Amino acid sequence: MALPLRRSVGNEGVRERLNSAWARTDEIFSIVASDQLNASPIVWRHPFLFYIGHLPAFSWNQICGAILKWESFNPYFDDLFCRGIDPDVDTGECHWHPEVPQEWPGLAEILGYRDNVRRALSEAVDALGRFASADVMAQQGRAFQMVLEHEFMHQETLMYMMQQLPFEKKRRPKLFPRYSFQRSPASRDIEVPAGKARLGAKFQDGLFGWDNEFEELLIDVPAFTIDSLPVSNGRFFEFVNSGAYDQEIYWRPEDWRWKNLEKKYHPTFWLKRDGDWYYRAMFDTFPLEHVEGWPVYVSLAEARAYASWVGKRLPTEAEFHRAAYYGPDGRESEYPWGNTPPGLQHGNFDFAAWSPVPIGSRPAGASRWGIMELAGNGWELTDTPFAPFPGFSSYISSYPDYSRDFFDGKHFVLKGASWATAADLVRPAFRNWYQAHYPYVFAKFRCVTN
Ligand SMILES: [Fe+2]
């Protein structure tokens, strides 16, 4: 079942959606102190300044350049900011990207470029319809949905970077919600019988999707038992505190190698000071016990080790779909909770909390099996390598080969959403992907058995 684009009607609606996406982007960049825009708190990413230029460059290149063929007012910036980096964290190897300059251009110049592009895009909303017969991306608002989703994805990756920035180098947003702390309820075993799972989407349906979402794929999934709740900081602490986190028998050889090379003794968001454990949130540090009811954010490697310790494993992408979009009556739904569009009662996404919330605090978002938190409060790690579905073709995207560089066996699919994921991306076909040894993502997990 495909999700219609969440769109306001008409060109004015598209402009409104662009304006509200840009307002959030600007709010996010305003978190970083202006003298820190050259910082790269995650070594595998460019500095913040690059992304201020990258978002407009991508939008210009895809719409005004590729489709409308408008003459550029800054070809140098269009190229310089066209693509970021996302290297292999084990080898440092990176896909093609523009040469990194000795020095990035100044902030004022980049902001001027951004504003010019935003003005051009507002005009492009009216112009694009005339190209609908010649360009598939000009149909059904696809090109604008693409630049919006690209912006949303970067908003989240910027938050990962900001999470790693020291507190004194950033300031919290003006309307920062109160944190909430509660213990997590106990997880239950939920049995999901064998049945079909529908992954991806049909291009023919005419809705926007990234190249990796096509074509639709129906899979027979054997019966499995899944945790009703994701693993909390409290539960993961038992794993660390027992010493099992440091025992090789629970780790895959390649994961154990990474753990030792990176000298990892606990999740990236935790710290140990004078024998006491703390949790480092975006703007504050808490004693770990205060947030024991929040989901633990870990890499896939760490999640696999925990699952092995409890005698279970991580779900597959298809098992996630069975757990999220089906129910005991055998019928499929658009969302875990049914067919109502995503609202803040369903899950912690769309920057509602700017932090994790206690597990179980959005009961209206439970799937029809009674499985909670499948969409929101942290992406759900799966152990399915990120790979194309049968029928994959990059021609259906105006961003050719968007995904192909990442079909390398080292990236794995994540589903659902985190607190920093826009509501637009809470759609069943959307696939996120990260390397097993990338520990910065707001990613949680739960376990399954057969
Ligand atoms: Fe990008």
JSON list of N, CA, C and O in Angstrom, two decimals, residues 203-258:
[
{"chain": "A", "resi": 203, "resn": "PHE", "atom": "N", "xyz": [6.54, 2.02, -9.05]},
{"chain": "A", "resi": 203, "resn": "PHE", "atom": "CA", "xyz": [6.78, 3.32, -9.67]},
{"chain": "A", "resi": 203, "resn": "PHE", "atom": "C", "xyz": [5.54, 3.81, -10.41]},
{"chain": "A", "resi": 203, "resn": "PHE", "atom": "O", "xyz": [5.23, 5.00, -10.43]},
{"chain": "A", "resi": 204, "resn": "GLN", "atom": "N", "xyz": [4.84, 2.84, -10.98]},
{"chain": "A", "resi": 204, "resn": "GLN", "atom": "CA", "xyz": [3.62, 3.16, -11.74]},
{"chain": "A", "resi": 204, "resn": "GLN", "atom": "C", "xyz": [2.58, 3.91, -10.91]},
{"chain": "A", "resi": 204, "resn": "GLN", "atom": "O", "xyz": [1.75, 4.62, -11.44]},
{"chain": "A", "resi": 205, "resn": "ASP", "atom": "N", "xyz": [2.62, 3.73, -9.59]},
{"chain": "A", "resi": 205, "resn": "ASP", "atom": "CA", "xyz": [1.63, 4.39, -8.75]},
{"chain": "A", "resi": 205, "resn": "ASP", "atom": "C", "xyz": [1.79, 5.90, -8.77]},
{"chain": "A", "resi": 205, "resn": "ASP", "atom": "O", "xyz": [0.92, 6.64, -8.29]},
{"chain": "A", "resi": 206, "resn": "GLY", "atom": "N", "xyz": [2.94, 6.36, -9.26]},
{"chain": "A", "resi": 206, "resn": "GLY", "atom": "CA", "xyz": [3.10, 7.78, -9.51]},
{"chain": "A", "resi": 206, "resn": "GLY", "atom": "C", "xyz": [3.51, 8.61, -8.31]},
{"chain": "A", "resi": 206, "resn": "GLY", "atom": "O", "xyz": [3.52, 9.83, -8.38]},
{"chain": "A", "resi": 207, "resn": "LEU", "atom": "N", "xyz": [3.87, 7.95, -7.23]},
{"chain": "A", "resi": 207, "resn": "LEU", "atom": "CA", "xyz": [4.24, 8.71, -6.03]},
{"chain": "A", "resi": 207, "resn": "LEU", "atom": "C", "xyz": [5.75, 8.84, -5.96]},
{"chain": "A", "resi": 207, "resn": "LEU", "atom": "O", "xyz": [6.49, 8.04, -6.53]},
{"chain": "A", "resi": 208, "resn": "PHE", "atom": "N", "xyz": [6.21, 9.82, -5.21]},
{"chain": "A", "resi": 208, "resn": "PHE", "atom": "CA", "xyz": [7.65, 9.99, -5.10]},
{"chain": "A", "resi": 208, "resn": "PHE", "atom": "C", "xyz": [8.28, 8.87, -4.28]},
{"chain": "A", "resi": 208, "resn": "PHE", "atom": "O", "xyz": [7.74, 8.46, -3.25]},
{"chain": "A", "resi": 209, "resn": "GLY", "atom": "N", "xyz": [9.43, 8.41, -4.71]},
{"chain": "A", "resi": 209, "resn": "GLY", "atom": "CA", "xyz": [10.25, 7.50, -3.92]},
{"chain": "A", "resi": 209, "resn": "GLY", "atom": "C", "xyz": [11.67, 7.63, -4.41]},
{"chain": "A", "resi": 209, "resn": "GLY", "atom": "O", "xyz": [11.90, 8.07, -5.54]},
{"chain": "A", "resi": 210, "resn": "TRP", "atom": "N", "xyz": [12.64, 7.26, -3.58]},
{"chain": "A", "resi": 210, "resn": "TRP", "atom": "CA", "xyz": [14.03, 7.24, -4.02]},
{"chain": "A", "resi": 210, "resn": "TRP", "atom": "C", "xyz": [14.26, 5.97, -4.83]},
{"chain": "A", "resi": 210, "resn": "TRP", "atom": "O", "xyz": [13.49, 5.00, -4.71]},
{"chain": "A", "resi": 211, "resn": "ASP", "atom": "N", "xyz": [15.34, 5.96, -5.61]},
{"chain": "A", "resi": 211, "resn": "ASP", "atom": "CA", "xyz": [15.55, 4.82, -6.52]},
{"chain": "A", "resi": 211, "resn": "ASP", "atom": "C", "xyz": [15.53, 3.48, -5.78]},
{"chain": "A", "resi": 211, "resn": "ASP", "atom": "O", "xyz": [15.02, 2.49, -6.27]},
{"chain": "A", "resi": 212, "resn": "ASN", "atom": "N", "xyz": [16.03, 3.46, -4.53]},
{"chain": "A", "resi": 212, "resn": "ASN", "atom": "CA", "xyz": [16.15, 2.19, -3.81]},
{"chain": "A", "resi": 212, "resn": "ASN", "atom": "C", "xyz": [14.80, 1.63, -3.35]},
{"chain": "A", "resi": 212, "resn": "ASN", "atom": "O", "xyz": [14.74, 0.52, -2.83]},
{"chain": "A", "resi": 213, "resn": "GLU", "atom": "N", "xyz": [13.72, 2.39, -3.52]},
{"chain": "A", "resi": 213, "resn": "GLU", "atom": "CA", "xyz": [12.40, 1.92, -3.06]},
{"chain": "A", "resi": 213, "resn": "GLU", "atom": "C", "xyz": [11.65, 1.15, -4.15]},
{"chain": "A", "resi": 213, "resn": "GLU", "atom": "O", "xyz": [10.62, 0.53, -3.88]},
{"chain": "A", "resi": 214, "resn": "PHE", "atom": "N", "xyz": [12.16, 1.20, -5.38]},
{"chain": "A", "resi": 214, "resn": "PHE", "atom": "CA", "xyz": [11.47, 0.55, -6.50]},
{"chain": "A", "resi": 214, "resn": "PHE", "atom": "C", "xyz": [12.23, -0.69, -6.93]},
{"chain": "A", "resi": 214, "resn": "PHE", "atom": "O", "xyz": [13.45, -0.69, -6.88]},
{"chain": "A", "resi": 215, "resn": "GLU", "atom": "N", "xyz": [11.56, -1.71, -7.38]},
{"chain": "A", "resi": 215, "resn": "GLU", "atom": "CA", "xyz": [10.12, -1.86, -7.50]},
{"chain": "A", "resi": 215, "resn": "GLU", "atom": "C", "xyz": [9.58, -2.53, -6.25]},
{"chain": "A", "resi": 215, "resn": "GLU", "atom": "O", "xyz": [10.34, -2.99, -5.41]},
{"chain": "A", "resi": 216, "resn": "GLU", "atom": "N", "xyz": [8.27, -2.61, -6.19]},
{"chain": "A", "resi": 216, "resn": "GLU", "atom": "CA", "xyz": [7.63, -3.27, -5.07]},
{"chain": "A", "resi": 216, "resn": "GLU", "atom": "C", "xyz": [8.05, -4.75, -5.00]},
{"chain": "A", "resi": 216, "resn": "GLU", "atom": "O", "xyz": [8.24, -5.39, -6.02]},
{"chain": "A", "resi": 217, "resn": "LEU", "atom": "N", "xyz": [8.18, -5.25, -3.79]},
{"chain": "A", "resi": 217, "resn": "LEU", "atom": "CA", "xyz": [8.62, -6.62, -3.60]},
{"chain": "A", "resi": 217, "resn": "LEU", "atom": "C", "xyz": [7.75, -7.29, -2.54]},
{"chain": "A", "resi": 217, "resn": "LEU", "atom": "O", "xyz": [7.60, -6.78, -1.43]},
{"chain": "A", "resi": 218, "resn": "LEU", "atom": "N", "xyz": [7.15, -8.43, -2.92]},
{"chain": "A", "resi": 218, "resn": "LEU", "atom": "CA", "xyz": [6.35, -9.20, -1.95]},
{"chain": "A", "resi": 218, "resn": "LEU", "atom": "C", "xyz": [7.18, -10.37, -1.48]},
{"chain": "A", "resi": 218, "resn": "LEU", "atom": "O", "xyz": [7.71, -11.13, -2.29]},
{"chain": "A", "resi": 219, "resn": "ILE", "atom": "N", "xyz": [7.31, -10.51, -0.16]},
{"chain": "A", "resi": 219, "resn": "ILE", "atom": "CA", "xyz": [8.16, -11.57, 0.40]},
{"chain": "A", "resi": 219, "resn": "ILE", "atom": "C", "xyz": [7.33, -12.45, 1.33]},
{"chain": "A", "resi": 219, "resn": "ILE", "atom": "O", "xyz": [6.52, -11.93, 2.10]},
{"chain": "A", "resi": 220, "resn": "ASP", "atom": "N", "xyz": [7.56, -13.76, 1.28]},
{"chain": "A", "resi": 220, "resn": "ASP", "atom": "CA", "xyz": [6.97, -14.68, 2.27]},
{"chain": "A", "resi": 220, "resn": "ASP", "atom": "C", "xyz": [7.88, -14.68, 3.49]},
{"chain": "A", "resi": 220, "resn": "ASP", "atom": "O", "xyz": [9.06, -15.01, 3.38]},
{"chain": "A", "resi": 221, "resn": "VAL", "atom": "N", "xyz": [7.32, -14.32, 4.62]},
{"chain": "A", "resi": 221, "resn": "VAL", "atom": "CA", "xyz": [8.13, -14.23, 5.84]},
{"chain": "A", "resi": 221, "resn": "VAL", "atom": "C", "xyz": [7.72, -15.36, 6.79]},
{"chain": "A", "resi": 221, "resn": "VAL", "atom": "O", "xyz": [6.54, -15.45, 7.15]},
{"chain": "A", "resi": 222, "resn": "PRO", "atom": "N", "xyz": [8.66, -16.21, 7.20]},
{"chain": "A", "resi": 222, "resn": "PRO", "atom": "CA", "xyz": [8.32, -17.25, 8.18]},
{"chain": "A", "resi": 222, "resn": "PRO", "atom": "C", "xyz": [7.91, -16.62, 9.52]},
{"chain": "A", "resi": 222, "resn": "PRO", "atom": "O", "xyz": [8.23, -15.47, 9.80]},
{"chain": "A", "resi": 223, "resn": "ALA", "atom": "N", "xyz": [7.21, -17.41, 10.35]},
{"chain": "A", "resi": 223, "resn": "ALA", "atom": "CA", "xyz": [6.78, -16.91, 11.66]},
{"chain": "A", "resi": 223, "resn": "ALA", "atom": "C", "xyz": [7.99, -16.52, 12.51]},
{"chain": "A", "resi": 223, "resn": "ALA", "atom": "O", "xyz": [9.06, -17.11, 12.38]},
{"chain": "A", "resi": 224, "resn": "PHE", "atom": "N", "xyz": [7.82, -15.52, 13.33]},
{"chain": "A", "resi": 224, "resn": "PHE", "atom": "CA", "xyz": [8.90, -15.11, 14.24]},
{"chain": "A", "resi": 224, "resn": "PHE", "atom": "C", "xyz": [8.28, -14.50, 15.49]},
{"chain": "A", "resi": 224, "resn": "PHE", "atom": "O", "xyz": [7.09, -14.17, 15.52]},
{"chain": "A", "resi": 225, "resn": "THR", "atom": "N", "xyz": [9.10, -14.37, 16.52]},
{"chain": "A", "resi": 225, "resn": "THR", "atom": "CA", "xyz": [8.67, -13.72, 17.77]},
{"chain": "A", "resi": 225, "resn": "THR", "atom": "C", "xyz": [9.52, -12.48, 17.97]},
{"chain": "A", "resi": 225, "resn": "THR", "atom": "O", "xyz": [10.74, -12.54, 17.84]},
{"chain": "A", "resi": 226, "resn": "ILE", "atom": "N", "xyz": [8.88, -11.36, 18.26]},
{"chain": "A", "resi": 226, "resn": "ILE", "atom": "CA", "xyz": [9.60, -10.08, 18.33]},
{"chain": "A", "resi": 226, "resn": "ILE", "atom": "C", "xyz": [9.32, -9.40, 19.67]},
{"chain": "A", "resi": 226, "resn": "ILE", "atom": "O", "xyz": [8.22, -9.54, 20.23]},
{"chain": "A", "resi": 227, "resn": "ASP", "atom": "N", "xyz": [10.31, -8.67, 20.18]},
{"chain": "A", "resi": 227, "resn": "ASP", "atom": "CA", "xyz": [10.12, -7.89, 21.42]},
{"chain": "A", "resi": 227, "resn": "ASP", "atom": "C", "xyz": [9.07, -6.80, 21.18]},
{"chain": "A", "resi": 227, "resn": "ASP", "atom": "O", "xyz": [9.13, -6.11, 20.16]},
{"chain": "A", "resi": 228, "resn": "SER", "atom": "N", "xyz": [8.17, -6.61, 22.13]},
{"chain": "A", "resi": 228, "resn": "SER", "atom": "CA", "xyz": [7.16, -5.56, 21.96]},
{"chain": "A", "resi": 228, "resn": "SER", "atom": "C", "xyz": [7.78, -4.17, 22.11]},
{"chain": "A", "resi": 228, "resn": "SER", "atom": "O", "xyz": [7.20, -3.19, 21.65]},
{"chain": "A", "resi": 229, "resn": "LEU", "atom": "N", "xyz": [8.96, -4.09, 22.73]},
{"chain": "A", "resi": 229, "resn": "LEU", "atom": "CA", "xyz": [9.59, -2.79, 23.00]},
{"chain": "A", "resi": 229, "resn": "LEU", "atom": "C", "xyz": [11.05, -2.82, 22.56]},
{"chain": "A", "resi": 229, "resn": "LEU", "atom": "O", "xyz": [11.70, -3.87, 22.60]},
{"chain": "A", "resi": 230, "resn": "PRO", "atom": "N", "xyz": [11.58, -1.66, 22.20]},
{"chain": "A", "resi": 230, "resn": "PRO", "atom": "CA", "xyz": [13.02, -1.61, 21.92]},
{"chain": "A", "resi": 230, "resn": "PRO", "atom": "C", "xyz": [13.82, -1.73, 23.22]},
{"chain": "A", "resi": 230, "resn": "PRO", "atom": "O", "xyz": [13.29, -1.57, 24.32]},
{"chain": "A", "resi": 231, "resn": "VAL", "atom": "N", "xyz": [15.11, -2.01, 23.06]},
{"chain": "A", "resi": 231, "resn": "VAL", "atom": "CA", "xyz": [16.00, -2.17, 24.22]},
{"chain": "A", "resi": 231, "resn": "VAL", "atom": "C", "xyz": [16.29, -0.78, 24.80]},
{"chain": "A", "resi": 231, "resn": "VAL", "atom": "O", "xyz": [16.63, 0.15, 24.08]},
{"chain": "A", "resi": 232, "resn": "SER", "atom": "N", "xyz": [16.16, -0.68, 26.11]},
{"chain": "A", "resi": 232, "resn": "SER", "atom": "CA", "xyz": [16.36, 0.61, 26.79]},
{"chain": "A", "resi": 232, "resn": "SER", "atom": "C", "xyz": [17.83, 0.77, 27.22]},
{"chain": "A", "resi": 232, "resn": "SER", "atom": "O", "xyz": [18.59, -0.21, 27.24]},
{"chain": "A", "resi": 233, "resn": "ASN", "atom": "N", "xyz": [18.17, 2.00, 27.63]},
{"chain": "A", "resi": 233, "resn": "ASN", "atom": "CA", "xyz": [19.50, 2.20, 28.23]},
{"chain": "A", "resi": 233, "resn": "ASN", "atom": "C", "xyz": [19.68, 1.30, 29.45]},
{"chain": "A", "resi": 233, "resn": "ASN", "atom": "O", "xyz": [20.76, 0.76, 29.68]},
{"chain": "A", "resi": 234, "resn": "GLY", "atom": "N", "xyz": [18.59, 1.15, 30.21]},
{"chain": "A", "resi": 234, "resn": "GLY", "atom": "CA", "xyz": [18.66, 0.33, 31.43]},
{"chain": "A", "resi": 234, "resn": "GLY", "atom": "C", "xyz": [18.99, -1.12, 31.11]},
{"chain": "A", "resi": 234, "resn": "GLY", "atom": "O", "xyz": [19.85, -1.73, 31.76]},
{"chain": "A", "resi": 235, "resn": "ARG", "atom": "N", "xyz": [18.32, -1.68, 30.09]},
{"chain": "A", "resi": 235, "resn": "ARG", "atom": "CA", "xyz": [18.58, -3.07, 29.72]},
{"chain": "A", "resi": 235, "resn": "ARG", "atom": "C", "xyz": [20.00, -3.21, 29.14]},
{"chain": "A", "resi": 235, "resn": "ARG", "atom": "O", "xyz": [20.71, -4.18, 29.43]},
{"chain": "A", "resi": 236, "resn": "PHE", "atom": "N", "xyz": [20.40, -2.25, 28.33]},
{"chain": "A", "resi": 236, "resn": "PHE", "atom": "CA", "xyz": [21.73, -2.35, 27.72]},
{"chain": "A", "resi": 236, "resn": "PHE", "atom": "C", "xyz": [22.82, -2.20, 28.79]},
{"chain": "A", "resi": 236, "resn": "PHE", "atom": "O", "xyz": [23.90, -2.78, 28.67]},
{"chain": "A", "resi": 237, "resn": "PHE", "atom": "N", "xyz": [22.49, -1.44, 29.85]},
{"chain": "A", "resi": 237, "resn": "PHE", "atom": "CA", "xyz": [23.48, -1.28, 30.93]},
{"chain": "A", "resi": 237, "resn": "PHE", "atom": "C", "xyz": [23.79, -2.63, 31.58]},
{"chain": "A", "resi": 237, "resn": "PHE", "atom": "O", "xyz": [24.93, -2.90, 31.97]},
{"chain": "A", "resi": 238, "resn": "GLU", "atom": "N", "xyz": [22.77, -3.49, 31.68]},
{"chain": "A", "resi": 238, "resn": "GLU", "atom": "CA", "xyz": [23.01, -4.83, 32.25]},
{"chain": "A", "resi": 238, "resn": "GLU", "atom": "C", "xyz": [24.05, -5.58, 31.42]},
{"chain": "A", "resi": 238, "resn": "GLU", "atom": "O", "xyz": [24.89, -6.30, 31.96]},
{"chain": "A", "resi": 239, "resn": "PHE", "atom": "N", "xyz": [23.96, -5.40, 30.11]},
{"chain": "A", "resi": 239, "resn": "PHE", "atom": "CA", "xyz": [24.91, -6.05, 29.19]},
{"chain": "A", "resi": 239, "resn": "PHE", "atom": "C", "xyz": [26.33, -5.51, 29.41]},
{"chain": "A", "resi": 239, "resn": "PHE", "atom": "O", "xyz": [27.29, -6.27, 29.52]},
{"chain": "A", "resi": 240, "resn": "VAL", "atom": "N", "xyz": [26.44, -4.19, 29.53]},
{"chain": "A", "resi": 240, "resn": "VAL", "atom": "CA", "xyz": [27.75, -3.58, 29.72]},
{"chain": "A", "resi": 240, "resn": "VAL", "atom": "C", "xyz": [28.29, -3.91, 31.11]},
{"chain": "A", "resi": 240, "resn": "VAL", "atom": "O", "xyz": [29.44, -4.33, 31.27]},
{"chain": "A", "resi": 241, "resn": "ASN", "atom": "N", "xyz": [27.43, -3.74, 32.12]},
{"chain": "A", "resi": 241, "resn": "ASN", "atom": "CA", "xyz": [27.87, -3.88, 33.51]},
{"chain": "A", "resi": 241, "resn": "ASN", "atom": "C", "xyz": [28.24, -5.32, 33.86]},
{"chain": "A", "resi": 241, "resn": "ASN", "atom": "O", "xyz": [29.06, -5.56, 34.74]},
{"chain": "A", "resi": 242, "resn": "SER", "atom": "N", "xyz": [27.66, -6.28, 33.13]},
{"chain": "A", "resi": 242, "resn": "SER", "atom": "CA", "xyz": [27.98, -7.69, 33.40]},
{"chain": "A", "resi": 242, "resn": "SER", "atom": "C", "xyz": [29.35, -8.06, 32.84]},
{"chain": "A", "resi": 242, "resn": "SER", "atom": "O", "xyz": [29.86, -9.14, 33.11]},
{"chain": "A", "resi": 243, "resn": "GLY", "atom": "N", "xyz": [29.92, -7.17, 32.02]},
{"chain": "A", "resi": 243, "resn": "GLY", "atom": "CA", "xyz": [31.21, -7.48, 31.39]},
{"chain": "A", "resi": 243, "resn": "GLY", "atom": "C", "xyz": [31.05, -8.16, 30.04]},
{"chain": "A", "resi": 243, "resn": "GLY", "atom": "O", "xyz": [32.02, -8.32, 29.30]},
{"chain": "A", "resi": 244, "resn": "ALA", "atom": "N", "xyz": [29.79, -8.52, 29.68]},
{"chain": "A", "resi": 244, "resn": "ALA", "atom": "CA", "xyz": [29.59, -9.26, 28.42]},
{"chain": "A", "resi": 244, "resn": "ALA", "atom": "C", "xyz": [29.91, -8.39, 27.19]},
{"chain": "A", "resi": 244, "resn": "ALA", "atom": "O", "xyz": [30.32, -8.92, 26.16]},
{"chain": "A", "resi": 245, "resn": "TYR", "atom": "N", "xyz": [29.73, -7.07, 27.31]},
{"chain": "A", "resi": 245, "resn": "TYR", "atom": "CA", "xyz": [30.05, -6.18, 26.19]},
{"chain": "A", "resi": 245, "resn": "TYR", "atom": "C", "xyz": [31.52, -6.35, 25.76]},
{"chain": "A", "resi": 245, "resn": "TYR", "atom": "O", "xyz": [31.84, -6.16, 24.60]},
{"chain": "A", "resi": 246, "resn": "ASP", "atom": "N", "xyz": [32.36, -6.74, 26.70]},
{"chain": "A", "resi": 246, "resn": "ASP", "atom": "CA", "xyz": [33.78, -6.87, 26.40]},
{"chain": "A", "resi": 246, "resn": "ASP", "atom": "C", "xyz": [34.21, -8.32, 26.17]},
{"chain": "A", "resi": 246, "resn": "ASP", "atom": "O", "xyz": [35.40, -8.64, 26.23]},
{"chain": "A", "resi": 247, "resn": "GLN", "atom": "N", "xyz": [33.24, -9.19, 25.91]},
{"chain": "A", "resi": 247, "resn": "GLN", "atom": "CA", "xyz": [33.60, -10.60, 25.65]},
{"chain": "A", "resi": 247, "resn": "GLN", "atom": "C", "xyz": [33.43, -10.94, 24.17]},
{"chain": "A", "resi": 247, "resn": "GLN", "atom": "O", "xyz": [32.34, -10.77, 23.61]},
{"chain": "A", "resi": 248, "resn": "GLU", "atom": "N", "xyz": [34.51, -11.43, 23.61]},
{"chain": "A", "resi": 248, "resn": "GLU", "atom": "CA", "xyz": [34.57, -11.67, 22.16]},
{"chain": "A", "resi": 248, "resn": "GLU", "atom": "C", "xyz": [33.48, -12.62, 21.67]},
{"chain": "A", "resi": 248, "resn": "GLU", "atom": "O", "xyz": [32.99, -12.48, 20.55]},
{"chain": "A", "resi": 249, "resn": "ILE", "atom": "N", "xyz": [33.06, -13.57, 22.51]},
{"chain": "A", "resi": 249, "resn": "ILE", "atom": "CA", "xyz": [32.11, -14.60, 22.04]},
{"chain": "A", "resi": 249, "resn": "ILE", "atom": "C", "xyz": [30.78, -14.00, 21.55]},
{"chain": "A", "resi": 249, "resn": "ILE", "atom": "O", "xyz": [30.07, -14.63, 20.80]},
{"chain": "A", "resi": 250, "resn": "TYR", "atom": "N", "xyz": [30.44, -12.80, 21.99]},
{"chain": "A", "resi": 250, "resn": "TYR", "atom": "CA", "xyz": [29.15, -12.21, 21.60]},
{"chain": "A", "resi": 250, "resn": "TYR", "atom": "C", "xyz": [29.24, -11.39, 20.30]},
{"chain": "A", "resi": 250, "resn": "TYR", "atom": "O", "xyz": [28.23, -10.91, 19.82]},
{"chain": "A", "resi": 251, "resn": "TRP", "atom": "N", "xyz": [30.44, -11.19, 19.80]},
{"chain": "A", "resi": 251, "resn": "TRP", "atom": "CA", "xyz": [30.62, -10.29, 18.65]},
{"chain": "A", "resi": 251, "resn": "TRP", "atom": "C", "xyz": [30.98, -11.07, 17.40]},
{"chain": "A", "resi": 251, "resn": "TRP", "atom": "O", "xyz": [31.66, -12.09, 17.45]},
{"chain": "A", "resi": 252, "resn": "ARG", "atom": "N", "xyz": [30.53, -10.57, 16.27]},
{"chain": "A", "resi": 252, "resn": "ARG", "atom": "CA", "xyz": [31.04, -11.10, 14.99]},
{"chain": "A", "resi": 252, "resn": "ARG", "atom": "C", "xyz": [32.50, -10.69, 14.85]},
{"chain": "A", "resi": 252, "resn": "ARG", "atom": "O", "xyz": [32.88, -9.61, 15.34]},
{"chain": "A", "resi": 253, "resn": "PRO", "atom": "N", "xyz": [33.31, -11.48, 14.15]},
{"chain": "A", "resi": 253, "resn": "PRO", "atom": "CA", "xyz": [34.75, -11.15, 14.07]},
{"chain": "A", "resi": 253, "resn": "PRO", "atom": "C", "xyz": [34.99, -9.73, 13.56]},
{"chain": "A", "resi": 253, "resn": "PRO", "atom": "O", "xyz": [35.83, -9.00, 14.12]},
{"chain": "A", "resi": 254, "resn": "GLU", "atom": "N", "xyz": [34.26, -9.31, 12.51]},
{"chain": "A", "resi": 254, "resn": "GLU", "atom": "CA", "xyz": [34.51, -7.97, 11.96]},
{"chain": "A", "resi": 254, "resn": "GLU", "atom": "C", "xyz": [34.06, -6.88, 12.94]},
{"chain": "A", "resi": 254, "resn": "GLU", "atom": "O", "xyz": [34.65, -5.78, 12.98]},
{"chain": "A", "resi": 255, "resn": "ASP", "atom": "N", "xyz": [33.03, -7.17, 13.73]},
{"chain": "A", "resi": 255, "resn": "ASP", "atom": "CA", "xyz": [32.55, -6.20, 14.71]},
{"chain": "A", "resi": 255, "resn": "ASP", "atom": "C", "xyz": [33.50, -6.11, 15.90]},
{"chain": "A", "resi": 255, "resn": "ASP", "atom": "O", "xyz": [33.75, -5.03, 16.45]},
{"chain": "A", "resi": 256, "resn": "TRP", "atom": "N", "xyz": [34.04, -7.26, 16.29]},
{"chain": "A", "resi": 256, "resn": "TRP", "atom": "CA", "xyz": [35.01, -7.30, 17.40]},
{"chain": "A", "resi": 256, "resn": "TRP", "atom": "C", "xyz": [36.26, -6.51, 17.03]},
{"chain": "A", "resi": 256, "resn": "TRP", "atom": "O", "xyz": [36.81, -5.77, 17.84]},
{"chain": "A", "resi": 257, "resn": "ARG", "atom": "N", "xyz": [36.68, -6.67, 15.77]},
{"chain": "A", "resi": 257, "resn": "ARG", "atom": "CA", "xyz": [37.85, -5.92, 15.29]},
{"chain": "A", "resi": 257, "resn": "ARG", "atom": "C", "xyz": [37.59, -4.42, 15.41]},
{"chain": "A", "resi": 257, "resn": "ARG", "atom": "O", "xyz": [38.41, -3.65, 15.90]},
{"chain": "A", "resi": 258, "resn": "TRP", "atom": "N", "xyz": [36.41, -4.00, 14.97]},
{"chain": "A", "resi": 258, "resn": "TRP", "atom": "CA", "xyz": [36.05, -2.58, 15.03]},
{"chain": "A", "resi": 258, "resn": "TRP", "atom": "C", "xyz": [36.01, -2.09, 16.48]},
{"chain": "A", "resi": 258, "resn": "TRP", "atom": "O", "xyz": [36.55, -1.03, 16.82]}
]
